[in-house]
N, CA, C and O atoms as a DFTB+ gen file, in Angstrom:
680 C
 N C O
     1  1     119.608      71.439      94.374
     2  2     120.778      70.581      94.410
     3  2     121.831      71.094      93.426
     4  3     123.027      71.045      93.714
     5  1     121.403      71.567      92.309
     6  2     122.373      72.070      91.354
     7  2     123.029      73.331      91.881
     8  3     124.195      73.583      91.580
     9  1     122.299      74.150      92.678
    10  2     122.884      75.365      93.276
    11  2     123.953      74.969      94.277
    12  3     125.030      75.566      94.319
    13  1     123.648      73.945      95.094
    14  2     124.638      73.478      96.080
    15  2     125.859      72.909      95.363
    16  3     126.995      73.181      95.752
    17  1     125.631      72.144      94.349
    18  2     126.714      71.540      93.597
    19  2     127.546      72.642      92.921
    20  3     128.772      72.546      92.875
    21  1     126.900      73.670      92.407
    22  2     127.574      74.788      91.749
    23  2     128.412      75.571      92.749
    24  3     129.525      75.991      92.434
    25  1     127.869      75.775      93.986
    26  2     128.609      76.505      95.023
    27  2     129.839      75.719      95.444
    28  3     130.895      76.298      95.695
    29  1     129.705      74.409      95.522
    30  2     130.805      73.544      95.947
    31  2     131.943      73.577      94.927
    32  3     133.116      73.531      95.299
    33  1     131.596      73.657      93.644
    34  2     132.627      73.633      92.599
    35  2     132.700      74.970      91.851
    36  3     132.909      74.991      90.638
    37  1     132.531      76.076      92.568
    38  2     132.520      77.376      91.914
    39  2     133.890      77.785      91.378
    40  3     133.976      78.616      90.475
    41  1     134.954      77.212      91.924
    42  2     136.280      77.568      91.466
    43  2     136.681      76.826      90.187
    44  3     137.619      77.234      89.502
    45  1     135.980      75.748      89.868
    46  2     136.317      74.954      88.663
    47  2     135.379      75.380      87.528
    48  3     134.201      75.022      87.529
    49  1     135.902      76.148      86.555
    50  2     135.022      76.665      85.512
    51  2     134.453      75.569      84.601
    52  3     133.349      75.740      84.085
    53  1     135.149      74.471      84.384
    54  2     134.646      73.396      83.518
    55  2     133.420      72.746      84.144
    56  3     132.432      72.474      83.461
    57  1     133.494      72.492      85.484
    58  2     132.355      71.861      86.175
    59  2     131.193      72.833      86.204
    60  3     130.048      72.440      85.979
    61  1     131.476      74.105      86.480
    62  2     130.408      75.110      86.526
    63  2     129.718      75.236      85.172
    64  3     128.495      75.370      85.126
    65  1     130.465      75.197      84.065
    66  2     129.867      75.276      82.720
    67  2     128.987      74.059      82.440
    68  3     127.918      74.170      81.840
    69  1     129.463      72.892      82.890
    70  2     128.679      71.674      82.709
    71  2     127.406      71.731      83.527
    72  3     126.345      71.310      83.067
    73  1     127.508      72.255      84.748
    74  2     126.322      72.368      85.619
    75  2     125.316      73.337      85.000
    76  3     124.112      73.088      85.055
    77  1     125.782      74.419      84.421
    78  2     124.877      75.389      83.780
    79  2     124.178      74.731      82.591
    80  3     122.970      74.888      82.411
    81  1     124.931      74.002      81.792
    82  2     124.316      73.293      80.651
    83  2     123.297      72.270      81.143
    84  3     122.224      72.117      80.559
    85  1     123.647      71.568      82.230
    86  2     122.730      70.565      82.789
    87  2     121.453      71.228      83.267
    88  3     120.359      70.734      82.996
    89  1     121.578      72.348      83.980
    90  2     120.400      73.058      84.500
    91  2     119.516      73.550      83.353
    92  3     118.292      73.437      83.423
    93  1     120.125      74.091      82.304
    94  2     119.340      74.587      81.163
    95  2     118.617      73.430      80.456
    96  3     117.458      73.555      80.062
    97  1     119.334      72.294      80.305
    98  2     118.700      71.129      79.684
    99  2     117.585      70.596      80.559
   100  3     116.534      70.201      80.055
   101  1     117.807      70.582      81.888
   102  2     116.786      70.092      82.829
   103  2     115.572      71.007      82.813
   104  3     114.435      70.534      82.830
   105  1     115.810      72.330      82.781
   106  2     114.692      73.285      82.730
   107  2     113.913      73.096      81.425
   108  3     112.683      73.143      81.425
   109  1     114.635      72.880      80.300
   110  2     113.961      72.622      79.016
   111  2     113.135      71.347      79.071
   112  3     112.022      71.294      78.549
   113  1     113.697      70.306      79.716
   114  2     112.964      69.050      79.862
   115  2     111.717      69.238      80.704
   116  3     110.643      68.751      80.351
   117  1     111.856      69.934      81.804
   118  2     110.696      70.180      82.685
   119  2     109.645      70.982      81.944
   120  3     108.457      70.669      82.029
   121  1     110.064      72.028      81.208
   122  2     109.093      72.816      80.434
   123  2     108.382      71.935      79.396
   124  3     107.172      72.052      79.202
   125  1     109.145      71.049      78.729
   126  2     108.546      70.139      77.737
   127  2     107.554      69.187      78.363
   128  3     106.478      68.954      77.811
   129  1     107.914      68.621      79.538
   130  2     106.998      67.697      80.227
   131  2     105.752      68.433      80.658
   132  3     104.648      67.898      80.550
   133  1     105.910      69.663      81.148
   134  2     104.739      70.443      81.572
   135  2     103.863      70.756      80.363
   136  3     102.637      70.673      80.442
   137  1     104.504      71.122      79.225
   138  2     103.725      71.412      78.014
   139  2     103.002      70.159      77.537
   140  3     101.828      70.212      77.170
   141  1     103.702      69.041      77.545
   142  2     103.087      67.777      77.115
   143  2     102.017      67.336      78.097
   144  3     100.984      66.801      77.696
   145  1     102.254      67.551      79.348
   146  2     101.304      67.174      80.394
   147  2     101.895      66.096      81.271
   148  3     102.304      65.035      80.800
   149  1     101.931      66.391      82.560
   150  2     102.509      65.438      83.503
   151  2     101.613      64.211      83.606
   152  3     102.112      63.088      83.679
   153  1     100.294      64.409      83.615
   154  2      99.345      63.296      83.614
   155  2      98.561      63.345      82.298
   156  3      98.734      64.264      81.497
   157  1      97.704      62.354      82.089
   158  2      96.953      62.319      80.827
   159  2      95.831      63.349      80.778
   160  3      95.230      63.545      79.722
   161  1      95.534      64.014      81.897
   162  2      94.486      65.035      81.937
   163  2      95.050      66.450      81.861
   164  3      94.313      67.409      82.089
   165  1      96.346      66.610      81.544
   166  2      96.971      67.924      81.513
   167  2      97.682      68.133      80.176
   168  3      98.035      67.170      79.495
   169  1      97.881      69.362      79.817
   170  2      98.709      69.747      78.680
   171  2      98.200      69.244      77.335
   172  3      97.003      69.090      77.093
   173  1      99.185      68.999      76.476
   174  2      98.862      68.578      75.110
   175  2      98.185      67.208      75.078
   176  3      97.359      66.944      74.203
   177  1      98.525      66.351      76.013
   178  2      97.863      65.027      76.070
   179  2      96.362      65.197      76.263
   180  3      95.557      64.540      75.602
   181  1      96.004      66.079      77.171
   182  2      94.582      66.318      77.429
   183  2      93.907      66.904      76.195
   184  3      92.803      66.497      75.833
   185  1      94.582      67.873      75.541
   186  2      94.001      68.465      74.328
   187  2      93.806      67.403      73.242
   188  3      92.783      67.381      72.558
   189  1      94.791      66.535      73.098
   190  2      94.677      65.464      72.102
   191  2      93.523      64.525      72.444
   192  3      92.745      64.158      71.564
   193  1      93.405      64.137      73.705
   194  2      92.302      63.252      74.114
   195  2      90.952      63.913      73.865
   196  3      90.016      63.264      73.399
   197  1      90.852      65.210      74.179
   198  2      89.587      65.918      73.960
   199  2      89.266      65.981      72.461
   200  3      88.117      65.794      72.059
   201  1      90.284      66.243      71.642
   202  2      90.057      66.282      70.192
   203  2      89.621      64.917      69.672
   204  3      88.733      64.825      68.824
   205  1      90.246      63.860      70.183
   206  2      89.865      62.504      69.763
   207  2      88.421      62.211      70.155
   208  3      87.673      61.629      69.369
   209  1      88.020      62.607      71.362
   210  2      86.628      62.388      71.792
   211  2      85.659      63.192      70.935
   212  3      84.584      62.708      70.581
   213  1      86.052      64.444      70.597
   214  2      85.183      65.281      69.747
   215  2      85.018      64.667      68.361
   216  3      83.916      64.640      67.813
   217  1      86.128      64.173      67.795
   218  2      86.050      63.547      66.466
   219  2      85.187      62.294      66.529
   220  3      84.386      62.044      65.628
   221  1      85.345      61.510      67.584
   222  2      84.535      60.293      67.738
   223  2      83.056      60.640      67.828
   224  3      82.223      59.965      67.223
   225  1      82.727      61.668      68.565
   226  2      81.327      62.095      68.691
   227  2      80.788      62.566      67.335
   228  3      79.663      62.241      66.957
   229  1      81.609      63.337      66.609
   230  2      81.181      63.818      65.302
   231  2      80.992      62.652      64.317
   232  3      80.048      62.650      63.527
   233  1      81.887      61.674      64.371
   234  2      81.752      60.507      63.482
   235  2      80.495      59.709      63.807
   236  3      79.835      59.203      62.899
   237  1      80.158      59.590      65.076
   238  2      78.915      58.902      65.442
   239  2      77.710      59.651      64.894
   240  3      76.746      59.041      64.434
   241  1      77.772      60.979      64.946
   242  2      76.685      61.785      64.395
   243  2      76.566      61.616      62.884
   244  3      75.462      61.500      62.351
   245  1      77.710      61.604      62.196
   246  2      77.712      61.413      60.739
   247  2      77.183      60.022      60.400
   248  3      76.402      59.858      59.464
   249  1      77.618      59.021      61.171
   250  2      77.146      57.649      60.944
   251  2      75.640      57.555      61.126
   252  3      74.947      56.932      60.322
   253  1      75.135      58.178      62.191
   254  2      73.689      58.158      62.434
   255  2      72.943      58.902      61.328
   256  3      71.854      58.486      60.930
   257  1      73.513      59.992      60.832
   258  2      72.853      60.763      59.772
   259  2      72.880      60.015      58.447
   260  3      71.938      60.117      57.661
   261  1      73.949      59.264      58.190
   262  2      74.062      58.558      56.909
   263  2      73.344      57.208      56.893
   264  3      73.081      56.663      55.821
   265  1      73.033      56.674      58.042
   266  2      72.420      55.347      58.099
   267  2      71.121      55.248      57.295
   268  3      70.955      54.277      56.557
   269  1      70.197      56.199      57.401
   270  2      68.978      56.105      56.564
   271  2      69.282      56.167      55.066
   272  3      68.655      55.470      54.269
   273  1      70.242      57.003      54.692
   274  2      70.609      57.107      53.278
   275  2      71.200      55.781      52.796
   276  3      70.891      55.317      51.698
   277  1      72.051      55.181      53.627
   278  2      72.656      53.890      53.270
   279  2      71.580      52.823      53.134
   280  3      71.608      52.036      52.188
   281  1      70.639      52.784      54.057
   282  2      69.555      51.794      53.984
   283  2      68.702      52.009      52.737
   284  3      68.285      51.048      52.092
   285  1      68.442      53.279      52.399
   286  2      67.660      53.570      51.193
   287  2      68.426      53.109      49.953
   288  3      67.845      52.498      49.056
   289  1      69.709      53.395      49.903
   290  2      70.526      52.977      48.760
   291  2      70.591      51.460      48.664
   292  3      70.559      50.909      47.564
   293  1      70.684      50.776      49.805
   294  2      70.690      49.312      49.785
   295  2      69.386      48.783      49.197
   296  3      69.390      47.823      48.427
   297  1      68.275      49.409      49.562
   298  2      66.987      49.002      49.001
   299  2      66.931      49.204      47.499
   300  3      66.431      48.348      46.769
   301  1      67.448      50.348      47.032
   302  2      67.460      50.612      45.592
   303  2      68.375      49.639      44.857
   304  3      68.052      49.163      43.768
   305  1      69.522      49.352      45.471
   306  2      70.450      48.392      44.843
   307  2      69.791      47.018      44.767
   308  3      69.934      46.319      43.764
   309  1      69.083      46.632      45.799
   310  2      68.390      45.340      45.802
   311  2      67.339      45.306      44.688
   312  3      67.213      44.305      43.982
   313  1      66.588      46.397      44.532
   314  2      65.565      46.460      43.483
   315  2      66.222      46.403      42.103
   316  3      65.752      45.690      41.217
   317  1      67.316      47.163      41.924
   318  2      68.013      47.149      40.636
   319  2      68.566      45.768      40.318
   320  3      68.448      45.288      39.190
   321  1      69.166      45.134      41.312
   322  2      69.754      43.817      41.046
   323  2      68.674      42.785      40.732
   324  3      68.871      41.934      39.864
   325  1      67.546      42.847      41.419
   326  2      66.449      41.919      41.114
   327  2      65.868      42.210      39.725
   328  3      65.508      41.290      38.991
   329  1      65.781      43.486      39.379
   330  2      65.278      43.843      38.045
   331  2      66.223      43.337      36.955
   332  3      65.784      42.792      35.943
   333  1      67.508      43.524      37.174
   334  2      68.486      43.048      36.194
   335  2      68.440      41.528      36.085
   336  3      68.503      40.979      34.985
   337  1      68.330      40.855      37.219
   338  2      68.254      39.388      37.196
   339  2      66.995      38.923      36.462
   340  3      67.049      37.985      35.667
   341  1      65.869      39.574      36.729
   342  2      64.620      39.193      36.060
   343  2      64.710      39.465      34.556
   344  3      64.307      38.626      33.750
   345  1      65.230      40.618      34.180
   346  2      65.364      40.962      32.764
   347  2      66.307      39.990      32.056
   348  3      66.032      39.548      30.940
   349  1      67.409      39.665      32.708
   350  2      68.352      38.710      32.125
   351  2      67.700      37.342      31.964
   352  3      67.891      36.672      30.949
   353  1      66.934      36.932      32.965
   354  2      66.245      35.641      32.869
   355  2      65.253      35.629      31.712
   356  3      65.180      34.654      30.964
   357  1      64.496      36.703      31.565
   358  2      63.519      36.776      30.471
   359  2      64.240      36.729      29.115
   360  3      63.811      36.022      28.203
   361  1      65.331      37.483      28.991
   362  2      66.084      37.491      27.726
   363  2      66.640      36.104      27.437
   364  3      66.568      35.628      26.304
   365  1      67.190      35.458      28.452
   366  2      67.739      34.111      28.250
   367  2      66.647      33.112      27.867
   368  3      66.867      32.241      27.026
   369  1      65.485      33.237      28.476
   370  2      64.375      32.345      28.122
   371  2      63.941      32.584      26.677
   372  3      63.681      31.634      25.938
   373  1      63.861      33.868      26.274
   374  2      63.484      34.172      24.893
   375  2      64.523      33.641      23.900
   376  3      64.169      33.110      22.847
   377  1      65.797      33.787      24.239
   378  2      66.854      33.260      23.375
   379  2      66.750      31.742      23.287
   380  3      66.909      31.164      22.212
   381  1      66.484      31.102      24.417
   382  2      66.336      29.645      24.439
   383  2      65.143      29.208      23.589
   384  3      65.239      28.241      22.833
   385  1      64.031      29.910      23.711
   386  2      62.842      29.571      22.914
   387  2      63.129      29.767      21.425
   388  3      62.767      28.926      20.603
   389  1      63.792      30.902      21.078
   390  2      64.117      31.143      19.671
   391  2      65.077      30.074      19.155
   392  3      64.928      29.594      18.031
   393  1      66.045      29.708      19.960
   394  2      67.004      28.685      19.554
   395  2      66.297      27.343      19.360
   396  3      66.566      26.626      18.396
   397  1      65.397      27.013      20.278
   398  2      64.646      25.765      20.147
   399  2      63.777      25.794      18.891
   400  3      63.696      24.805      18.162
   401  1      63.124      26.938      18.642
   402  2      62.273      27.056      17.454
   403  2      63.107      26.912      16.180
   404  3      62.678      26.251      15.233
   405  1      64.271      27.513      16.149
   406  2      65.148      27.395      14.979
   407  2      65.580      25.955      14.776
   408  3      65.564      25.449      13.654
   409  1      65.964      25.297      15.858
   410  2      66.376      23.898      15.764
   411  2      65.205      23.022      15.324
   412  3      65.362      22.144      14.475
   413  1      64.031      23.267      15.905
   414  2      62.854      22.459      15.568
   415  2      62.496      22.643      14.090
   416  3      62.194      21.673      13.396
   417  1      62.533      23.887      13.617
   418  2      62.218      24.169      12.219
   419  2      63.223      23.461      11.303
   420  3      62.838      22.857      10.302
   421  1      64.505      23.538      11.648
   422  2      65.532      22.895      10.827
   423  2      65.370      21.376      10.849
   424  3      65.538      20.716       9.824
   425  1      65.047      20.831      12.003
   426  2      64.892      19.383      12.122
   427  2      63.666      18.898      11.348
   428  3      63.718      17.869      10.674
   429  1      62.556      19.647      11.447
   430  2      61.345      19.288      10.695
   431  2      61.624      19.379       9.202
   432  3      61.189      18.518       8.437
   433  1      62.333      20.396       8.787
   434  2      62.707      20.552       7.384
   435  2      63.549      19.351       6.930
   436  3      63.370      18.837       5.826
   437  1      64.451      18.925       7.782
   438  2      65.307      17.797       7.471
   439  2      64.488      16.508       7.359
   440  3      64.723      15.708       6.454
   441  1      63.534      16.300       8.265
   442  2      62.685      15.101       8.230
   443  2      61.789      15.090       6.985
   444  3      61.646      14.060       6.327
   445  1      61.196      16.230       6.673
   446  2      60.335      16.270       5.487
   447  2      61.151      16.010       4.225
   448  3      60.637      15.448       3.259
   449  1      62.409      16.412       4.228
   450  2      63.276      16.098       3.098
   451  2      63.356      14.588       2.912
   452  3      63.235      14.103       1.787
   453  1      63.554      13.851       3.970
   454  2      63.668      12.400       3.836
   455  2      62.357      11.777       3.355
   456  3      62.371      10.836       2.562
   457  1      61.239      12.294       3.828
   458  2      59.956      11.772       3.343
   459  2      59.779      12.080       1.848
   460  3      59.337      11.216       1.091
   461  1      60.120      13.298       1.421
   462  2      60.006      13.659       0.011
   463  2      61.011      12.887      -0.840
   464  3      60.723      12.478      -1.965
   465  1      62.195      12.703      -0.268
   466  2      63.243      11.991      -0.995
   467  2      62.838      10.531      -1.211
   468  3      63.198       9.924      -2.219
   469  1      62.104       9.984      -0.278
   470  2      61.654       8.593      -0.379
   471  2      60.711       8.431      -1.572
   472  3      60.739       7.408      -2.257
   473  1      59.877       9.444      -1.816
   474  2      58.900       9.370      -2.891
   475  2      59.428       9.916      -4.212
   476  3      59.074       9.402      -5.273
   477  1      60.251      10.926      -4.169
   478  2      60.739      11.557      -5.381
   479  2      62.171      12.034      -5.155
   480  3      62.646      12.096      -4.022
   481  1      62.828      12.359      -6.218
   482  2      64.225      12.793      -6.133
   483  2      64.284      14.288      -5.857
   484  3      64.479      15.094      -6.767
   485  1      64.120      14.632      -4.636
   486  2      64.145      16.052      -4.292
   487  2      65.352      16.316      -3.403
   488  3      65.645      15.552      -2.483
   489  1      66.041      17.401      -3.692
   490  2      67.219      17.796      -2.920
   491  2      66.776      18.732      -1.798
   492  3      65.740      19.391      -1.884
   493  1      67.569      18.772      -0.770
   494  2      67.264      19.672       0.353
   495  2      68.057      20.966       0.191
   496  3      69.215      20.950      -0.227
   497  1      67.427      22.068       0.520
   498  2      68.090      23.373       0.438
   499  2      68.839      23.607       1.747
   500  3      68.224      23.797       2.797
   501  1      70.147      23.592       1.679
   502  2      70.950      23.716       2.906
   503  2      70.868      25.114       3.509
   504  3      71.229      25.298       4.672
   505  1      70.407      26.089       2.758
   506  2      70.274      27.447       3.307
   507  2      69.135      27.543       4.304
   508  3      69.114      28.457       5.129
   509  1      68.179      26.609       4.244
   510  2      67.033      26.645       5.146
   511  2      67.340      26.021       6.495
   512  3      66.544      26.117       7.428
   513  1      68.484      25.388       6.593
   514  2      68.867      24.758       7.859
   515  2      69.729      25.731       8.650
   516  3      70.650      26.344       8.111
   517  1      69.415      25.865       9.945
   518  2      70.103      26.862      10.747
   519  2      71.369      26.381      11.421
   520  3      72.143      27.202      11.913
   521  1      71.607      25.104      11.462
   522  2      72.737      24.590      12.210
   523  2      73.732      23.920      11.278
   524  3      73.341      23.230      10.336
   525  1      74.997      24.118      11.534
   526  2      76.059      23.597      10.668
   527  2      76.032      22.067      10.621
   528  3      76.319      21.474       9.581
   529  1      75.691      21.433      11.730
   530  2      75.645      19.976      11.756
   531  2      74.572      19.448      10.814
   532  3      74.795      18.484      10.082
   533  1      73.401      20.089      10.840
   534  2      72.315      19.667       9.949
   535  2      72.667      19.978       8.497
   536  3      72.276      19.232       7.599
   537  1      73.396      21.063       8.251
   538  2      73.814      21.387       6.884
   539  2      74.754      20.316       6.354
   540  3      74.662      19.926       5.190
   541  1      75.658      19.838       7.204
   542  2      76.574      18.768       6.778
   543  2      75.801      17.500       6.455
   544  3      76.076      16.839       5.453
   545  1      74.842      17.160       7.294
   546  2      74.008      15.976       7.027
   547  2      73.199      16.166       5.749
   548  3      73.022      15.219       4.983
   549  1      72.712      17.371       5.514
   550  2      71.925      17.637       4.311
   551  2      72.787      17.495       3.060
   552  3      72.324      16.959       2.053
   553  1      74.013      17.959       3.107
   554  2      74.899      17.801       1.955
   555  2      75.162      16.323       1.670
   556  3      75.182      15.901       0.514
   557  1      75.363      15.539       2.734
   558  2      75.543      14.091       2.537
   559  2      74.283      13.453       1.968
   560  3      74.350      12.582       1.101
   561  1      73.138      13.897       2.465
   562  2      71.874      13.356       1.960
   563  2      71.686      13.739       0.492
   564  3      71.220      12.921      -0.302
   565  1      72.040      14.962       0.125
   566  2      71.939      15.376      -1.278
   567  2      72.841      14.519      -2.160
   568  3      72.450      14.131      -3.261
   569  1      74.050      14.224      -1.678
   570  2      74.941      13.337      -2.420
   571  2      74.335      11.943      -2.551
   572  3      74.473      11.292      -3.587
   573  1      73.667      11.493      -1.498
   574  2      73.010      10.189      -1.528
   575  2      71.891      10.183      -2.577
   576  3      71.735       9.203      -3.306
   577  1      71.120      11.259      -2.658
   578  2      70.050      11.364      -3.646
   579  2      70.641      11.344      -5.055
   580  3      70.127      10.650      -5.933
   581  1      71.715      12.098      -5.276
   582  2      72.374      12.093      -6.600
   583  2      72.874      10.696      -6.943
   584  3      72.706      10.238      -8.074
   585  1      73.477      10.026      -5.994
   586  2      73.990       8.674      -6.226
   587  2      72.847       7.720      -6.543
   588  3      72.961       6.891      -7.446
   589  1      71.754       7.832      -5.811
   590  2      70.591       6.967      -6.058
   591  2      70.013       7.249      -7.442
   592  3      69.626       6.323      -8.155
   593  1      69.953       8.518      -7.819
   594  2      69.434       8.901      -9.128
   595  2      70.327       8.316     -10.229
   596  3      69.828       7.797     -11.227
   597  1      71.647       8.403     -10.041
   598  2      72.577       7.851     -11.030
   599  2      72.428       6.329     -11.131
   600  3      72.406       5.763     -12.224
   601  1      72.326       5.684      -9.968
   602  2      72.179       4.216      -9.970
   603  2      70.889       3.812     -10.664
   604  3      70.881       2.881     -11.469
   605  1      69.808       4.501     -10.359
   606  2      68.532       4.161     -10.985
   607  2      68.555       4.459     -12.480
   608  3      67.958       3.727     -13.270
   609  1      69.244       5.536     -12.872
   610  2      69.354       5.842     -14.299
   611  2      70.145       4.741     -15.009
   612  3      69.757       4.304     -16.092
   613  1      71.247       4.290     -14.408
   614  2      72.020       3.196     -15.015
   615  2      71.212       1.912     -15.042
   616  3      71.250       1.160     -16.016
   617  1      70.471       1.666     -13.951
   618  2      69.618       0.472     -13.897
   619  2      68.559       0.532     -14.994
   620  3      68.283      -0.477     -15.643
   621  1      67.969       1.698     -15.204
   622  2      66.952       1.849     -16.239
   623  2      67.558       1.618     -17.618
   624  3      66.944       0.986     -18.478
   625  1      68.782       2.143     -17.823
   626  2      69.404       1.939     -19.137
   627  2      69.765       0.479     -19.344
   628  3      69.632      -0.040     -20.452
   629  1      70.224      -0.196     -18.283
   630  2      70.538      -1.627     -18.400
   631  2      69.261      -2.418     -18.647
   632  3      69.254      -3.346     -19.456
   633  1      68.179      -2.059     -17.958
   634  2      66.907      -2.754     -18.181
   635  2      66.414      -2.524     -19.605
   636  3      65.908      -3.446     -20.244
   637  1      66.559      -1.312     -20.096
   638  2      66.139      -1.014     -21.466
   639  2      66.980      -1.803     -22.449
   640  3      66.469      -2.333     -23.435
   641  1      68.269      -1.878     -22.175
   642  2      69.164      -2.637     -23.043
   643  2      68.798      -4.115     -23.031
   644  3      68.790      -4.769     -24.074
   645  1      68.493      -4.641     -21.839
   646  2      68.077      -6.042     -21.730
   647  2      66.757      -6.275     -22.463
   648  3      66.559      -7.292     -23.128
   649  1      65.875      -5.306     -22.320
   650  2      64.581      -5.442     -22.986
   651  2      64.739      -5.461     -24.501
   652  3      64.073      -6.236     -25.187
   653  1      65.622      -4.609     -25.025
   654  2      65.844      -4.607     -26.469
   655  2      66.538      -5.882     -26.921
   656  3      66.228      -6.379     -28.003
   657  1      67.447      -6.425     -26.156
   658  2      68.116      -7.668     -26.492
   659  2      67.131      -8.809     -26.417
   660  3      67.172      -9.724     -27.239
   661  1      66.255      -8.764     -25.450
   662  2      65.253      -9.817     -25.301
   663  2      64.271      -9.752     -26.458
   664  3      63.847     -10.783     -26.979
   665  1      63.908      -8.528     -26.861
   666  2      62.969      -8.370     -27.965
   667  2      63.597      -8.836     -29.279
   668  3      62.880      -9.377     -30.121
   669  1      64.860      -8.657     -29.486
   670  2      65.561      -9.104     -30.689
   671  2      65.681     -10.614     -30.699
   672  3      65.556     -11.264     -31.738
   673  1      65.926     -11.154     -29.518
   674  2      66.115     -12.596     -29.477
   675  2      64.755     -13.308     -29.583
   676  3      64.751     -14.495     -29.911
   677  1      63.684     -12.713     -29.347
   678  2      62.412     -13.415     -29.481
   679  2      61.858     -13.288     -30.809
   680  3      60.785     -13.826     -31.084
């Protein structure tokens, strides 16, 4: 058709130049379509599809080859995580037992102080108590013992004074 059109307008150089440019562009387009592939089974499209299928097949092979390694690693991770959990639990239990023992020792020390204080004027050693709350209570108790000792000392002096006054008056 372009040859017929060119023959019809052969005397007009502008139309002929445009027709030549059109034919060259059309030939380039046709060559590009042929290179790309007219259908999906031809040309570069077909090569791309084949490469995609080859990569997919290779990835399936890699996945199948790595699956046992992944399962083995999952098993090891499970063993490690259970070991860490068990070790952490044991450490926490030991810390809890030690903490309970420290508290129990401090509390027993505090109770024996009150029993000793009831019978005699004995102060509690706050360094033997492990908890700040018990140390505060022990300091208050020590102040109470000092106050009781002072009161009893004043009472004894007043009683002695009364006794001497009574002895003079008799």
